[in-house]
Amino acid sequence: MEWLDNLALGFSVALSWQSLSYALIGCLVGTLIGILPGLGPVPTIAMLLPVTYGLPPTAALIMLASIYYGAQYGGSTTAILLKLPGESSSAVTVIDGHAMARKGRAGAALAAAAIGSFVAGSVGILLLAGLAIPLTEVAFRFGPAEYFSLMLLGLVGSIALSPDSIDKSLGLMVIGLLLSLVGTDINSGAVRFAAGAADLMDGIEMTALAMGVFGIAEIAANLETRKASQSPVALAKVSGLWPSRIELRRMAPAIARGTAIGSLLGVLPGAGVTIASFAAYTLEKKFSRHAHEMGSGAIEGVAGPESANNAAAQTNFVSLLTLGIPGSPTMALMLGAMVIHNIQPGPQVISSHPEIFWGLIASMWIGNLMLLVLNLPLVGVWVKLLSVPYRFLFPAILVFCSVGAFSVRGSIFDVYLLAAFGVFGYGLVKLALSPVPLLLGFVLGPMLEASFRRTLMVSGGDFSVFFTRSLSLALLALALALVIVAILPGIRNRRAVALAE
């Protein structure tokens, strides 16, 4: 009954006019950035973080979460109609989705993507709600040593599952950790690594770093790969927005399998929605009764991946909301938004801010329903936005980023930092390196340091406390096992092949 009472509280918050308005705004923005190639939830949320400063905490988190899972819906639209995935998680949807569109079944493919996304998203939300209280009760048993070990495990897990080599991911994570140390030490009051710059006494602003390495770098990379005067695109004809009875029967098991694997991979740190969608497609190729049709317009090739990426988008929130550990770059930005609004991430969120916790969970279901209602009727409108020349789009984004970076602390120095991190992020793009470990290291760095120092203060400087506490030792052993698995030559080669697929 407590679970139902909590959901009732959540829906009372989520159904308020303010929450509904920001959920709708987030869904619309998320769909838009999912459709437009080159944008994505990470740079968009990074750019919108300054906007959330003036919003109530619940409204801010609801809007950012809506943008995240809304992008998964939007990415499938252009993948099916234009063979142009707006999101990396929709790249695999192109294969069978566009083949269906060429056969005149674009409407059925869009409906399969929308229905699969809604069903999987709903299941993911139920899992999030069901796992919240048990995981929180476990987390309340954590001391500083266990929190340090848990965050270390999260960082190691994200590196082990990164598509880049272990040494490069580790190097970027260490850079992120070092950048997080810049500023005034909260314990001693000493200024660290500021190089005499008064503007760095308060540390490096997270929004400047996130907007630089994701937003600015993404714009620079897009200007290389597309013409600024983008020409209008040809929209496939959409007719009959409902699958046939046979297609519905074929969709059902694919949605179930995609939901299962997406829910599982969404909980794992570093796995994310893209890996979930590709894993679901591989699963359909092996277990579908119509595997021989995969690649030539099988509806399973649309329903499975789209279900997986939306289930993963919901269960991504599990470790963030219950343990305070972000499992993806988007969740790292969500954690930053929580800190901005003075919400201490971790198990105390559910007891200290139950209206925010359960209101966010309930709003996810409402947001998924909004997306289901909005996306199919507005297909033509969304795709026509692709005809907007990029020369109009990228200057507006640059101005928005610059104003956002300045508005956080009212400092022009943050705009310089934005430009510097933009150049750094562009360098990572040219080197084909993911900035995710850098962001996770930067966001988790202060909490990792605080837990480490608090543990040593309690133990009187005795490092053995990390190994004598059984739960801390188990988490460290698991982190070590991930490192060993990741660096063993045979396993590393198989990992590289799997990620390449």
C-alpha atoms as one frame of an Amber mdcrd trajectory, in Angstrom:
protein
   0.000   0.000   0.000   2.926   2.348   0.682   3.953   1.999  -2.961   0.460
   3.067  -4.112   0.454   5.981  -1.667   3.793   7.140  -3.050   2.523   6.950
  -6.632  -0.626   8.849  -5.588   1.623  11.594  -4.186   3.636  11.562  -7.408
   0.599  11.922  -9.651  -0.785  14.728  -7.483   2.457  16.620  -8.196   2.792
  15.573 -11.844  -0.809  16.485 -12.714  -0.463  20.084 -11.539  -0.634  22.684
 -14.303   2.972  23.694 -13.731   4.310  20.136 -13.984   2.158  19.340 -17.025
   3.325  22.516 -18.772   7.016  21.788 -18.278   6.549  18.124 -19.190   4.908
  19.241 -22.445   7.712  21.735 -23.144  10.304  19.033 -22.469   8.537  16.517
 -24.723   8.300  19.014 -27.578  11.935  20.109 -27.236  13.088  16.499 -26.843
  11.244  15.411 -29.977  12.678  18.351 -31.891  16.286  17.701 -30.896  15.792
  13.990 -31.507  14.683  14.751 -35.066  17.405  17.288 -35.882  20.676  15.425
 -36.598  23.688  16.811 -34.792  21.779  17.797 -31.675  21.000  15.418 -28.850
  19.838  15.279 -25.235  23.309  15.790 -23.741  24.230  19.104 -25.459  20.621
  20.311 -25.223  20.335  19.621 -21.494  23.782  21.178 -21.007  22.613  24.320
 -22.804  19.352  24.457 -20.828  20.919  24.033 -17.378  21.254  27.823 -16.871
  17.546  28.217 -17.724  16.580  25.906 -14.852  18.120  28.209 -12.235  14.929
  30.248 -12.116  12.559  27.251 -12.079  11.216  25.289  -9.119  13.256  22.073
  -8.609  10.407  19.710  -9.560   9.565  21.604 -12.744  13.246  21.790 -13.756
  13.866  18.056 -13.334  10.593  17.125 -15.065  11.472  19.279 -18.074  15.033
  17.925 -18.378  13.849  14.314 -18.002  11.163  14.888 -20.666  13.803  16.183
 -23.063  15.868  13.038 -22.496  13.235  10.408 -23.227  11.502  12.648 -25.781
  14.659  12.563 -27.881  14.382   8.777 -28.124  10.927   9.170 -29.751  12.015
  11.898 -32.146  15.092  10.098 -33.399  13.023   7.277 -34.878  10.875   9.576
 -37.054  13.606  10.722 -39.410  15.295   7.313 -39.229  12.169   5.720 -40.720
  11.080   8.446 -43.150  14.422   9.838 -44.311  17.015   7.160 -43.509  18.542
   9.831 -41.294  18.699   8.951 -37.576  18.294  12.033 -35.413  19.694  10.148
 -32.419  22.491   7.567 -32.219  20.081   5.220 -30.451  17.875   5.276 -33.576
  20.694   4.405 -35.983  19.751   0.733 -36.035  16.071   1.632 -36.634  17.109
   2.933 -40.055  17.754  -0.591 -41.368  14.240  -2.016 -41.252  12.304   1.199
 -40.611  13.313   2.869 -43.868  12.900  -0.405 -45.746   9.283  -0.502 -44.508
   8.821   3.125 -45.624  10.018   2.247 -49.134   7.398  -0.512 -49.208   4.655
   1.961 -48.328   4.472   0.883 -44.656   5.969   4.038 -43.114   2.833   4.562
 -41.025   3.029   1.066 -39.557   6.747   1.536 -38.786   6.086   4.845 -37.021
   3.236   3.285 -35.043   5.447   0.308 -34.087   8.124   2.691 -32.837   5.594
   4.772 -30.873   3.714   1.806 -29.365   6.925  -0.035 -28.483   8.369   3.120
 -26.930   5.269   3.743 -24.829   4.956   0.152 -23.593   8.657  -0.155 -22.811
   8.771   3.259 -21.191   5.810   2.356 -18.970   7.470  -0.888 -17.878  10.719
   0.973 -17.208   8.860   3.476 -15.038   7.210   0.661 -13.050  10.632  -0.927
 -12.509  12.037   2.413 -11.378   9.170   2.878  -8.927   9.413  -0.708  -7.692
  13.186  -0.679  -7.206  13.307   2.756  -5.607  12.406   1.882  -2.014  14.403
  -1.416  -1.755  17.535   0.192  -3.224  17.132   3.231  -1.011  16.865   1.055
   2.092  20.088  -0.681   1.093  21.768   2.654   0.399  20.898   3.940   3.880
  23.292   1.319   5.232  26.132   2.946   3.330  28.757   4.911   5.204  31.368
   7.237   3.664  33.607   4.265   2.806  30.806   2.479   0.942  29.879   5.647
  -0.957  33.475   6.111  -2.055  33.663   2.510  -3.253  30.281   2.775  -5.005
  31.254   5.936  -6.902  34.576   4.383  -7.822  32.680   1.371  -9.153  30.451
   3.667 -11.209  33.465   5.380 -12.768  35.218   2.080 -13.472  32.033   0.617
 -14.959  31.599   3.553 -17.323  35.194   3.145 -18.508  34.894  -0.624 -18.959
  31.816  -0.190 -21.160  33.175   2.805 -23.095  33.749   2.256 -26.837  37.171
   3.903 -26.496  40.275   2.098 -25.269  40.667   1.744 -21.508  43.773   3.938
 -21.256  42.172   6.836 -23.179  38.937   6.665 -21.168  40.919   6.503 -17.928
  43.010   9.496 -18.972  39.907  11.581 -19.705  38.315  10.540 -16.423  41.436
  11.621 -14.506  41.391  14.980 -16.320  37.768  15.402 -15.250  38.657  14.542
 -11.648  41.519  17.053 -11.662  39.326  19.788 -13.109  36.798  19.172 -10.335
  39.504  19.992  -7.742  39.976  23.541  -9.021  38.689  26.139  -6.570  38.392
  26.570  -2.824  38.757  23.508  -0.596  35.601  23.300   1.509  37.508  21.832
   4.492  40.573  24.067   4.740  39.468  27.115   2.755  42.655  26.964   0.684
  42.481  27.827  -3.008  43.686  24.929  -5.177  44.934  24.843  -8.783  43.545
  28.307  -9.573  46.850  29.594 -11.056  46.282  32.911  -9.304  43.033  33.589
 -11.185  40.368  35.062  -8.899  37.652  33.818 -11.281  38.666  30.210 -10.516
  38.355  30.546  -6.737  34.788  29.221  -6.977  35.852  26.414  -9.278  34.991
  25.607 -12.876  31.323  25.993 -13.703  29.847  22.685 -14.848  27.553  24.258
 -17.430  30.517  25.886 -19.207  32.334  22.565 -19.386  29.284  20.566 -20.483
  28.150  23.083 -23.099  31.698  23.376 -24.413  32.665  19.721 -24.827  29.212
  18.694 -26.073  27.404  21.714 -27.554  30.174  23.851 -29.098  32.210  20.835
 -30.202  29.113  19.291 -31.800  28.436  22.468 -33.787  32.021  22.582 -35.069
  31.866  18.918 -36.099  28.511  19.432 -37.851  29.853  22.381 -39.847  32.499
  20.048 -41.233  30.103  17.304 -42.264  27.141  19.249 -43.667  26.546  22.229
 -45.883  25.427  25.339 -44.046  22.758  25.882 -46.684  21.076  22.560 -46.098
  18.591  21.811 -48.856  15.034  20.645 -48.162  14.570  16.925 -47.670  12.149
  14.549 -49.328   9.548  13.203 -46.920   8.323   9.660 -47.431   4.571   9.372
 -47.837   2.794   8.297 -44.668  -0.514   6.483 -44.887  -2.261   4.068 -42.573
  -0.856   4.877 -39.109  -1.899   1.545 -37.603  -0.159  -1.818 -38.094  -2.118
  -4.749 -39.471  -3.251  -7.576 -37.196  -0.353  -9.752 -38.373   2.141  -6.961
 -37.719   0.714  -6.440 -34.227   1.218 -10.144 -33.452   4.799  -9.951 -34.727
   5.489  -6.764 -32.762   4.421  -8.112 -29.366   7.341 -10.515 -28.667   9.854
  -8.034 -30.109   8.561  -5.326 -27.763   8.786  -7.754 -24.824  12.373  -8.731
 -25.637  13.412  -5.129 -26.295  11.829  -3.979 -23.044  13.622  -6.688 -21.055
  17.098  -6.047 -22.437  16.651  -2.259 -22.383  15.513  -2.292 -18.753  18.548
  -4.363 -17.777  21.134  -2.358 -19.716  19.647   0.955 -18.596  20.505   0.172
 -14.979  24.159  -0.603 -15.784  26.537   2.397 -15.634  27.927   3.325 -19.028
  25.673   1.042 -21.079  23.095   3.600 -22.152  20.292   3.703 -24.681  22.423
   3.258 -27.803  23.923  -0.029 -26.696  20.449  -1.155 -25.610  18.947  -0.536
 -29.068  21.773  -2.318 -30.884  21.640  -5.234 -28.431  17.879  -5.544 -29.018
  18.393  -5.641 -32.790  21.011  -8.381 -32.400  18.583 -10.276 -30.169  15.854
 -10.071 -32.799  18.219 -11.401 -35.475  18.825 -14.463 -33.325  15.452 -15.174
 -31.753  12.764 -13.734 -34.030  10.688 -16.216 -36.035  11.101 -13.844 -38.972
  14.846 -13.319 -38.601  15.310 -14.014 -42.318  13.402 -10.784 -43.061  15.603
  -8.607 -40.847  17.230  -5.908 -42.923  14.543  -5.890 -45.598  11.631  -4.342
 -43.704  10.806  -6.561 -40.712   8.645  -4.786 -38.164  10.582  -6.560 -35.383
  13.642  -4.538 -36.428  11.757  -1.365 -35.512   9.736  -2.444 -32.464  12.613
  -4.211 -30.662  15.267  -1.439 -30.734  12.779   1.366 -30.125  11.388  -0.486
 -27.112  14.903  -1.097 -25.794  16.112   2.481 -26.018  13.019   3.850 -24.253
  13.116   1.235 -21.497  16.798   2.067 -20.968  15.985   5.795 -20.910  13.662
   5.220 -17.936  15.793   2.752 -15.954  18.827   5.065 -16.420  17.286   7.001
 -13.534  17.481   4.064 -11.087  21.047   4.538  -9.854  20.796   8.333 -10.010
  17.648   8.700  -7.916  18.363   5.920  -5.410  22.155   5.985  -5.020  23.167
   9.350  -6.431  25.389   7.708  -9.069  24.920   8.811 -12.712  25.134   5.944
 -15.187  25.371   8.075 -18.342  26.372  11.600 -19.400  22.727  12.695 -19.408
  22.306  11.428 -15.867  25.488  13.280 -14.882  23.859  16.490 -16.105  20.653
  15.602 -14.258  22.748  15.150 -11.119  24.244  18.583 -11.762  20.735  20.026
 -12.012  19.879  18.464  -8.641  22.969  20.016  -7.054  22.088  23.394  -8.603
  18.740  23.235  -6.794  20.332  22.208  -3.465  19.049  18.632  -3.670  21.622
  16.273  -2.198  21.749  13.246  -4.548  21.422   9.848  -2.942  18.981   7.820
  -0.869  17.929  10.806   1.226  16.130  12.299  -1.786  13.200   9.932  -1.326
  12.766  10.924   2.336  13.792  14.601   2.157  12.052  15.452  -1.133   9.343
  12.807  -1.694   7.262  15.194  -3.813  10.206  15.699  -6.208  11.147  12.009
  -6.304   7.692  10.559  -6.896   6.527  13.561  -8.922   9.384  12.966 -11.376
   8.546   9.265 -11.675   4.841   9.937 -12.253   5.633  12.663 -14.788   7.615
  10.140 -16.849   4.491   8.104 -17.505   2.515  11.243 -18.336   5.335  12.404
 -20.612   5.374   9.075 -22.450   1.618   9.389 -22.984   2.088  12.935 -24.293
   4.730  11.724 -26.731   2.468   8.965 -27.998  -0.331  11.464 -28.665   1.903
  14.199 -30.093   4.308  12.368 -32.353   2.141  10.579 -34.894  -0.188  13.479
 -35.837   2.729  15.923 -36.088   5.045  13.767 -38.208   4.896  16.114 -41.205
   5.546  19.203 -39.067   8.558  17.669 -37.341  10.244  16.518 -40.514   9.704
  19.842 -42.302  11.904  21.425 -39.640  14.807  19.571 -41.247  14.594  21.982
 -44.167  15.754  24.887 -41.954  19.260  25.810 -43.226  21.955  25.045 -40.692
  23.400  28.534 -41.178  20.404  29.845 -39.212  20.527  27.118 -36.582  24.134
  27.076 -35.410  24.551  30.849 -34.719  21.439  30.740 -32.538  22.874  27.806
 -30.580  26.206  29.602 -30.132  24.478  32.719 -28.799  22.303  30.626 -26.479
  25.361  28.808 -25.096  27.265  32.056 -24.538  24.348  33.763 -22.791  23.756
  30.642 -20.690  27.396  30.411 -19.612  27.456  34.116 -18.668  24.137  34.082
 -16.810  25.094  31.399 -14.265  27.603  33.551 -12.355  27.456  36.808 -14.306
  31.087  36.355 -15.314  32.575  36.841 -18.766  35.312  34.432 -17.656  32.813
  31.582 -17.943  32.271  32.495 -21.605  36.043  32.190 -22.121  35.911  28.813
 -20.380  33.064  27.809 -22.690  35.200  28.639 -25.728  38.226  26.818 -24.285
  36.237  23.675 -23.549  34.649  23.928 -26.985  38.117  23.786 -28.575  39.048
  20.901 -26.280  35.831  19.060 -27.131  36.429  19.574 -30.845  39.877  18.046
 -30.385  38.226  15.006 -28.805  35.883  14.756 -31.803  38.823  14.817 -34.195
  40.552  12.120 -32.144  37.311  10.067 -32.090  37.228  10.103 -28.287  34.075
  10.240 -26.200  33.974  13.069 -23.610  31.693  11.041 -21.349  34.445   9.851
 -18.919  35.601  13.477 -18.612  32.104  14.643 -17.643  31.504  11.769 -15.220
  34.877  12.380 -13.562  34.116  16.095 -13.217  30.626  15.580 -11.758  31.534
  12.732  -9.405  34.914  14.203  -8.395  33.717  16.439  -5.521  31.509  13.688
  -4.050  34.288  11.120  -4.461  36.747  13.402  -2.662  34.265  14.289   0.086
  33.509  10.605   0.796  37.224   9.724   0.753  38.208  12.492   3.182  35.213
  11.902   5.450  36.145   8.220   5.697  39.734   9.008   6.670  38.592  11.599
   9.227  36.336   9.035  10.899  38.996   6.301  10.797  41.812   8.588  11.967
  43.699   8.246   8.685  43.506   4.446   8.575  43.182   3.349   4.934  42.294
  -0.202   5.908  38.718   0.894   6.642  37.963   0.604   2.913  38.828  -3.101
   3.058  37.624  -4.090   6.521  34.026  -3.032   5.878  32.475  -5.930   3.977
  30.213  -3.930   1.645  32.998  -1.513   0.710  35.344  -4.441   0.064  32.745
  -6.151  -2.163  32.265  -2.996  -4.240  36.020  -2.492  -4.621  36.444  -6.154
  -5.586  33.750  -5.747  -8.232  35.501  -2.634  -9.577  38.790  -4.558  -9.719
  37.084  -7.430 -11.524  35.751  -5.005 -14.150  39.249  -3.621 -14.663  40.736
  -7.112 -15.062  37.989  -8.158 -17.472  38.478  -4.990 -19.508  42.271  -5.302
 -19.862  42.603  -9.051 -20.518  43.688  -9.334 -24.185  41.188 -12.011 -25.245
  38.256 -10.343 -23.523  39.362  -6.916 -24.774  39.356  -8.135 -28.374  35.893
  -9.692 -28.015  34.682  -6.459 -26.361  36.006  -4.432 -29.291  34.269  -6.721
 -31.781  30.982  -6.548 -29.823  31.078  -2.747 -29.632  31.954  -2.548 -33.320
  28.875  -4.614 -34.155
